[in-house]
mmCIF file of C-alpha atoms in Angstrom:
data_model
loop_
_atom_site.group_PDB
_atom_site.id
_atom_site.type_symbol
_atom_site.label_atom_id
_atom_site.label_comp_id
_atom_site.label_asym_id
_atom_site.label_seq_id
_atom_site.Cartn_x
_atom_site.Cartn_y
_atom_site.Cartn_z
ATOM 1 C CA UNK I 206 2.102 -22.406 -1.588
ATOM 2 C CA UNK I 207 5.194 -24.343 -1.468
ATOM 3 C CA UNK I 208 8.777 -22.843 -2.596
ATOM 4 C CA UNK I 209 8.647 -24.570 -5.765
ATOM 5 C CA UNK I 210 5.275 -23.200 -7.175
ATOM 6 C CA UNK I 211 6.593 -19.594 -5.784
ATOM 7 C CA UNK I 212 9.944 -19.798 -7.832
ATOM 8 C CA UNK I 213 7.554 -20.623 -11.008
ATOM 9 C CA UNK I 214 5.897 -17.309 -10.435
ATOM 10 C CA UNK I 215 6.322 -14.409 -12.967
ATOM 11 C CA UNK I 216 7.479 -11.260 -10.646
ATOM 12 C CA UNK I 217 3.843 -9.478 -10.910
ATOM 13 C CA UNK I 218 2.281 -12.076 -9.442
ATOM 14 C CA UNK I 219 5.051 -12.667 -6.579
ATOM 15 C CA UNK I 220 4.781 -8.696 -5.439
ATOM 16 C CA UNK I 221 0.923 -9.186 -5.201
ATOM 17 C CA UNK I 222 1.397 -12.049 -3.280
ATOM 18 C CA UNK I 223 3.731 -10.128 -1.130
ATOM 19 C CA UNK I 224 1.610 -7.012 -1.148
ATOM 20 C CA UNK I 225 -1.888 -8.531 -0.243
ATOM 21 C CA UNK I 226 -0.282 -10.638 2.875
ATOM 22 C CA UNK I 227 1.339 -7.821 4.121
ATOM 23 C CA UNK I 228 5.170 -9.144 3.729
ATOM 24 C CA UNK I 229 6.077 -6.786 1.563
ATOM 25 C CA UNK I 230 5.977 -4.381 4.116
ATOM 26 C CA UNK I 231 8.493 -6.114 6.366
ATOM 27 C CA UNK I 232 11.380 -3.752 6.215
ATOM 28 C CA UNK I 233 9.098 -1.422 7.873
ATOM 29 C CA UNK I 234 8.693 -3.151 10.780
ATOM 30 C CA UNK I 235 11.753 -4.181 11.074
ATOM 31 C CA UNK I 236 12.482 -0.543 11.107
ATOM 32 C CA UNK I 237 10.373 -0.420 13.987
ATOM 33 C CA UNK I 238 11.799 -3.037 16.091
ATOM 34 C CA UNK I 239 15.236 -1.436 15.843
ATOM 35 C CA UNK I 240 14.073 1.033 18.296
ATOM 36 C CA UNK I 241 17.014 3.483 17.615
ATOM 37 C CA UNK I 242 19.667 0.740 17.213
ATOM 38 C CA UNK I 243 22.800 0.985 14.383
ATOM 39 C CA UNK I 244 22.322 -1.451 11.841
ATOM 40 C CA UNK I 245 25.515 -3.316 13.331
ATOM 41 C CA UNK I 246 24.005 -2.874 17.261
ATOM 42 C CA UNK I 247 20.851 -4.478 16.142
ATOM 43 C CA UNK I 248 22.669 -7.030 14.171
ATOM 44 C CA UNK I 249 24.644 -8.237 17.440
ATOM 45 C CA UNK I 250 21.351 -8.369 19.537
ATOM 46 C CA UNK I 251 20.272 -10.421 16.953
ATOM 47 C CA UNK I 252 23.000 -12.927 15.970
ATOM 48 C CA UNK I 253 23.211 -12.003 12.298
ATOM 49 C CA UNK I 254 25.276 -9.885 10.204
ATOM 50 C CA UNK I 255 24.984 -6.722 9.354
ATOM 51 C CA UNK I 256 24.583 -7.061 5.833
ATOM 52 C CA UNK I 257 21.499 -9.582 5.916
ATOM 53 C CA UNK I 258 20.271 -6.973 8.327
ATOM 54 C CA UNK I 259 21.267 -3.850 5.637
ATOM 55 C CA UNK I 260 19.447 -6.314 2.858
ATOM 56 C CA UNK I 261 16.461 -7.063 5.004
ATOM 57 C CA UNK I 262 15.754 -2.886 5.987
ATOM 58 C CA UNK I 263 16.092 -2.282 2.354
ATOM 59 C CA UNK I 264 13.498 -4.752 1.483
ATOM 60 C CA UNK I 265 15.960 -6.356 -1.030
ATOM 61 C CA UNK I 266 15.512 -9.464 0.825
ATOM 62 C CA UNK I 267 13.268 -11.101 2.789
ATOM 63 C CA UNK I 268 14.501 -14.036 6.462
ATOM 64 C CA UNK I 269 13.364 -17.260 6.725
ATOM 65 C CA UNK I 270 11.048 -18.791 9.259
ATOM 66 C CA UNK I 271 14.114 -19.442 11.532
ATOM 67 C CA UNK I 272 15.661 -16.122 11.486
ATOM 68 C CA UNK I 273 11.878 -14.479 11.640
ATOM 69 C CA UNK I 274 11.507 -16.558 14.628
ATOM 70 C CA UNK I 275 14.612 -15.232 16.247
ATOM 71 C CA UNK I 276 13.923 -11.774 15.150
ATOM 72 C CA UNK I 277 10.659 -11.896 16.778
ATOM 73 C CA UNK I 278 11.798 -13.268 20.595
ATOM 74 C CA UNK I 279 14.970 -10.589 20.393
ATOM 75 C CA UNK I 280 12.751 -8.361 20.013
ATOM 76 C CA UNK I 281 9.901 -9.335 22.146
ATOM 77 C CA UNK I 282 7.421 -8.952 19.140
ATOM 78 C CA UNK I 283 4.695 -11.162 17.948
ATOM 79 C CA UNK I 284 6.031 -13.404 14.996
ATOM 80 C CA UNK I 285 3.215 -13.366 13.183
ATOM 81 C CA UNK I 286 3.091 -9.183 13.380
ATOM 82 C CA UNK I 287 6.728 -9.064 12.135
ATOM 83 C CA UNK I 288 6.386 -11.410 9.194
ATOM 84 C CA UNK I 289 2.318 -10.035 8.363
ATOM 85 C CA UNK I 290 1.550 -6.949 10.286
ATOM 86 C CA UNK I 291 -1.553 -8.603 11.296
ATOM 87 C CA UNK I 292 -2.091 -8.255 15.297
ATOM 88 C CA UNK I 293 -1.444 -5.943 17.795
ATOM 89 C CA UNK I 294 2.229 -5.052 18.787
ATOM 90 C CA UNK I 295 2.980 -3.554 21.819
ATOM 91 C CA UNK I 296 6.080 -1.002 19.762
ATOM 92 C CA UNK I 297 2.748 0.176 18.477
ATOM 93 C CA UNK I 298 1.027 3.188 20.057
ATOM 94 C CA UNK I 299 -2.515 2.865 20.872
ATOM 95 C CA UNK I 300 -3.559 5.009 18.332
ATOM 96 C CA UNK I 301 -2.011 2.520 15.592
ATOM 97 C CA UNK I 302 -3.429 -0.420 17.442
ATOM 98 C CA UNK I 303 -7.017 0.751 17.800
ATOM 99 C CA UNK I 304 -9.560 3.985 17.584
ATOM 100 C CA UNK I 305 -9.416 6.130 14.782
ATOM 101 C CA UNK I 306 -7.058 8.367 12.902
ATOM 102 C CA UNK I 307 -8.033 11.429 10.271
ATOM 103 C CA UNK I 308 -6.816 10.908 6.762
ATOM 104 C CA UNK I 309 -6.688 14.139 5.095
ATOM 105 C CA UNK I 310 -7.910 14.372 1.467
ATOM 106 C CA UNK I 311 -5.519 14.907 -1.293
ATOM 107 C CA UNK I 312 -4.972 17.927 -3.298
ATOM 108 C CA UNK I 313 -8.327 20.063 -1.474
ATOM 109 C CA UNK I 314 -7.074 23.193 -3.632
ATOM 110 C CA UNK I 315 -8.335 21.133 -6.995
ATOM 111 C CA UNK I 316 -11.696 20.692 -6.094
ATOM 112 C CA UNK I 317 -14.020 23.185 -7.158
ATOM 113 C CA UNK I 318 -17.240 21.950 -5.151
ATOM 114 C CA UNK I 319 -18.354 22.208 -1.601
ATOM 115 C CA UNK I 320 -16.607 19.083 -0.905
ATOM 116 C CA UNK I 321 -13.901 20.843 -0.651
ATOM 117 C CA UNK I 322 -14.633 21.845 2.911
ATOM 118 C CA UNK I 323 -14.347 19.058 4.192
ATOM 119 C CA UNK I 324 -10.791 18.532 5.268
ATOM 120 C CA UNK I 325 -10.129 14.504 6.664
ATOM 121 C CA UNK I 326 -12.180 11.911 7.160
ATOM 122 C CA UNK I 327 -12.271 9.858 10.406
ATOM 123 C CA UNK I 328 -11.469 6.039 9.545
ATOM 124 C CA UNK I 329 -11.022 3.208 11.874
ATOM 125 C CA UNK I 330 -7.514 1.928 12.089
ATOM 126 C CA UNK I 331 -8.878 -1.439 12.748
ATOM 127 C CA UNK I 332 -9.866 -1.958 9.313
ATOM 128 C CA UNK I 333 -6.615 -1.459 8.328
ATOM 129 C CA UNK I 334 -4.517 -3.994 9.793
ATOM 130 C CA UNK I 335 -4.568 -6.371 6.901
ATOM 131 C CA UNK I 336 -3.148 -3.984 4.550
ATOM 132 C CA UNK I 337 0.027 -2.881 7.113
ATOM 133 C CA UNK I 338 -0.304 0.840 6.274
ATOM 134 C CA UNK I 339 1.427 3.540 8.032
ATOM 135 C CA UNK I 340 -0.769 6.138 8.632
ATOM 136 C CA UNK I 341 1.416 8.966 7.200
ATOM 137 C CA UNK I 342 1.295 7.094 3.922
ATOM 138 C CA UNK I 343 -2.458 7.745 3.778
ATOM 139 C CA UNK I 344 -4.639 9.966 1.619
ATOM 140 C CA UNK I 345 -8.311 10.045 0.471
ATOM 141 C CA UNK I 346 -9.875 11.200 -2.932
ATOM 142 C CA UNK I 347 -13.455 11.798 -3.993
ATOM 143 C CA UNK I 348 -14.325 9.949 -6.893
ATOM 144 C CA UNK I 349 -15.761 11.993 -10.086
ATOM 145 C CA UNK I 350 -17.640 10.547 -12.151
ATOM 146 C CA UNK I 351 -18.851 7.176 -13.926
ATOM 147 C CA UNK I 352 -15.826 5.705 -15.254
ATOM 148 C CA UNK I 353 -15.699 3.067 -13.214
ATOM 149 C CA UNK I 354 -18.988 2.125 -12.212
ATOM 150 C CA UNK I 355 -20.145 -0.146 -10.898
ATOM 151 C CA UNK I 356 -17.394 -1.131 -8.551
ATOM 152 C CA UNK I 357 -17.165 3.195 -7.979
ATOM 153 C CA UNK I 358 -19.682 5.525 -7.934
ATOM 154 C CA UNK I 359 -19.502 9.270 -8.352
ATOM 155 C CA UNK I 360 -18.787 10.601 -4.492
ATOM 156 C CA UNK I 361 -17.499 7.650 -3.480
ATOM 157 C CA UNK I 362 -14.389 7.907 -1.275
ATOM 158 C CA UNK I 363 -11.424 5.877 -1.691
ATOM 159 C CA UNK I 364 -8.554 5.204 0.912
ATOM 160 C CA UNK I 365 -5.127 5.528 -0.695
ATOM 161 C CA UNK I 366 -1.891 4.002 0.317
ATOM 162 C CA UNK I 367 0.767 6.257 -1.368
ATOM 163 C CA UNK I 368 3.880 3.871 0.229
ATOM 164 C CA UNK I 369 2.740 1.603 -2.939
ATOM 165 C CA UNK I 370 2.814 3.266 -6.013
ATOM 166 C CA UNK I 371 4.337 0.507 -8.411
ATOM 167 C CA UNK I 372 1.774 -0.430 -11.286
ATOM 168 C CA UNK I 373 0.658 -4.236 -10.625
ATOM 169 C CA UNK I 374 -1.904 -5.431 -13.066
ATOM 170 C CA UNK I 375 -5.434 -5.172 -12.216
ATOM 171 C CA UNK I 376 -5.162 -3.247 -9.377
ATOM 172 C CA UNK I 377 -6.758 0.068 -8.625
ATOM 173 C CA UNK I 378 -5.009 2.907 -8.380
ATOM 174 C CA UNK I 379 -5.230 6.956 -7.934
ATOM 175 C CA UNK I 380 -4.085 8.314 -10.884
ATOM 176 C CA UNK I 381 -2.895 12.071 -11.733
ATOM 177 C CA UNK I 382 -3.499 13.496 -15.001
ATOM 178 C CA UNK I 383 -3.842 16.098 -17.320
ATOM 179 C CA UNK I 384 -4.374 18.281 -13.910
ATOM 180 C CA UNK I 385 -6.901 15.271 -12.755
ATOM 181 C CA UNK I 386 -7.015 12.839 -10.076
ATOM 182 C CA UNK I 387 -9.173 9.520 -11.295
ATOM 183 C CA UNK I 388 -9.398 6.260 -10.257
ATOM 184 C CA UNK I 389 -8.140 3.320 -12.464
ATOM 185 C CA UNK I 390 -7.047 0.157 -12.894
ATOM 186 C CA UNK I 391 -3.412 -0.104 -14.603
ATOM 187 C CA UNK I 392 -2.195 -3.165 -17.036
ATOM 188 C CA UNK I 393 1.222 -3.312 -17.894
ATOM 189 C CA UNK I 394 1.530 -3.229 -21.709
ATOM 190 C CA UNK I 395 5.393 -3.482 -22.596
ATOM 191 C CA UNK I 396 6.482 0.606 -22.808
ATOM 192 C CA UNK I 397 3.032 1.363 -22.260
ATOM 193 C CA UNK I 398 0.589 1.450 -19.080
ATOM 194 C CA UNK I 399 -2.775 1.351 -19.899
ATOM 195 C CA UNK I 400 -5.203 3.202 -17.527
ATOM 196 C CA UNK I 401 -8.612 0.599 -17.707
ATOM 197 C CA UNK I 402 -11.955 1.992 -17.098
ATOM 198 C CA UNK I 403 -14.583 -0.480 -15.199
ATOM 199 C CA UNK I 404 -17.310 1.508 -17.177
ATOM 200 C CA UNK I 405 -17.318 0.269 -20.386
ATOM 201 C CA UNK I 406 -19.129 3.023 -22.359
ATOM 202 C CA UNK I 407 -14.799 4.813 -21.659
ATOM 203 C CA UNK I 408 -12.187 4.194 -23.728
ATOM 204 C CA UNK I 409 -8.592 3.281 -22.267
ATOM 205 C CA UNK I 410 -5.926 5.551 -22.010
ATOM 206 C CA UNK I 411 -2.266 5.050 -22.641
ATOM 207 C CA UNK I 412 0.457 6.296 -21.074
ATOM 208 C CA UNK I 413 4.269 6.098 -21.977
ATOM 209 C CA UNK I 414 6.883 4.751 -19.518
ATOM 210 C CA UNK I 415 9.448 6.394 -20.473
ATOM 211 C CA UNK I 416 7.968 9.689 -20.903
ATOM 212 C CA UNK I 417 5.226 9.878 -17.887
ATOM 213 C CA UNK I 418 4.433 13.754 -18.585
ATOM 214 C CA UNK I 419 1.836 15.115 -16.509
ATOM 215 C CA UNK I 420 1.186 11.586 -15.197
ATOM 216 C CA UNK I 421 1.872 10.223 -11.478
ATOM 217 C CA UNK I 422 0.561 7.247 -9.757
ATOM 218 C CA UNK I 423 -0.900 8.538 -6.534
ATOM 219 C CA UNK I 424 -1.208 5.456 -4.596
ATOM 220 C CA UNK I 425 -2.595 1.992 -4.407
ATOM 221 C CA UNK I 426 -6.500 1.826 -3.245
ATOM 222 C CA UNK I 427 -6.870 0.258 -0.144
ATOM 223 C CA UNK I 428 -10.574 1.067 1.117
ATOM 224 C CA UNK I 429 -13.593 1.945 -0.453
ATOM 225 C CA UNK I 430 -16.241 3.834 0.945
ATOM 226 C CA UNK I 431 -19.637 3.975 -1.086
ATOM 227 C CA UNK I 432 -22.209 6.655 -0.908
ATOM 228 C CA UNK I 433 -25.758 4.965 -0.224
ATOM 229 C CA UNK I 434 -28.315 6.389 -2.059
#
């Protein structure tokens, strides 16, 4: 996509752009590749100042393929890792790179079945490199029910990335509720978010902006993991 079409883009559709190549997720890597410097040291090693550096850690902006490039051999970091977070990086441990990591499930003390003792769930970090999660940022739920069948099934288990918690529409989220966690996609609708059931036999529910009570976006839903029958 050339910087003309991307200018012509309404702002939902530029963040899931950024979101599903990973960019979006640059000032955490950049983060990374600081390594313990100031803003200002890093800025120095770098040849830039220290407000594009300020701008770029608090994802306000984003450098161009020049100063990406430079970034990247300061740094002694793949380019394509720094602008993507696809690859392997050697600031990475090898825990983050490959193997497995346990991603607890959320809120255990609301579940009221024998699911409940079951604590994390072992997930390859491989299958996560497109989606440039940290693995602090992750949680799993069990999904109830058949609202959203058929893309989710009741027992399914979902992989949640709780870093990304603005509503884009069409995309899945983990929803809190009325003392419930479900699984829904969200649609922007002026003051309103509607929470859109896949299963068509349920009705959508509204929520208020402005007055969110007993509502909270979990996270965004990264991986899904289907029961087999």
């Amino acid at each position: 996509m050339n910087k003309k079409n991307f200018k012509t883009l309404n702002e939902q559709e530029k963040t899931s752009i950024l979101i599903s190549t990973g960019v979006i997720n640059f000032k955490n890597r950049l983060t990374l590749v600081l390594e313990g410097l100031s803003g200002n040291a890093f800025a120095k090693k770098v040849g830039m100042s220290e407000a594009v550096i300020r701008d770029y850690l608090s994802g306000k902006t984003y450098p161009s393929l020049n100063r990406l490039a430079i970034i990247a051999h300061k740094c002694e970091v793949p380019i394509e890792w720094l602008a993507t977070g696809k690859g392997e990086c050697r600031l990475l441990s090898e825990s983050q790179n490959r193997g497995s990591i346990h991603i607890p499930f959320h809120n255990l003390n609301k579940t009221s079945n024998s699911l409940a003792d079951i604590q994390s769930i072992p997930f390859e970090t491989s299958l996560l490199k497109h989606q440039d999660c940290h693995n602090d940022d992750l949680t799993a739920v069990w999904a109830k029910g058949d609202s959203m069948e058929p893309t989710i099934a009741n027992h399914d288990i979902l992989i949640i990335n709780k870093a990304y918690c603005k509503p884009i529409d069409g995309y899945l989220y983990a929803v809190q509720y009325d003392d419930q966690i479900s699984i829904k996609r969200i649609q922007n609708q002026g003051s309103n978010l509607a929470l859109l059931c896949d299963n068509s036999k349920y009705p959508t529910i509204m929520v208020n902006k402005n007055s969110p009570l007993d509502f909270e976006i979990i996270g965004h839903v990264v991986y899904l993991l289907k029961k087999l029958n």
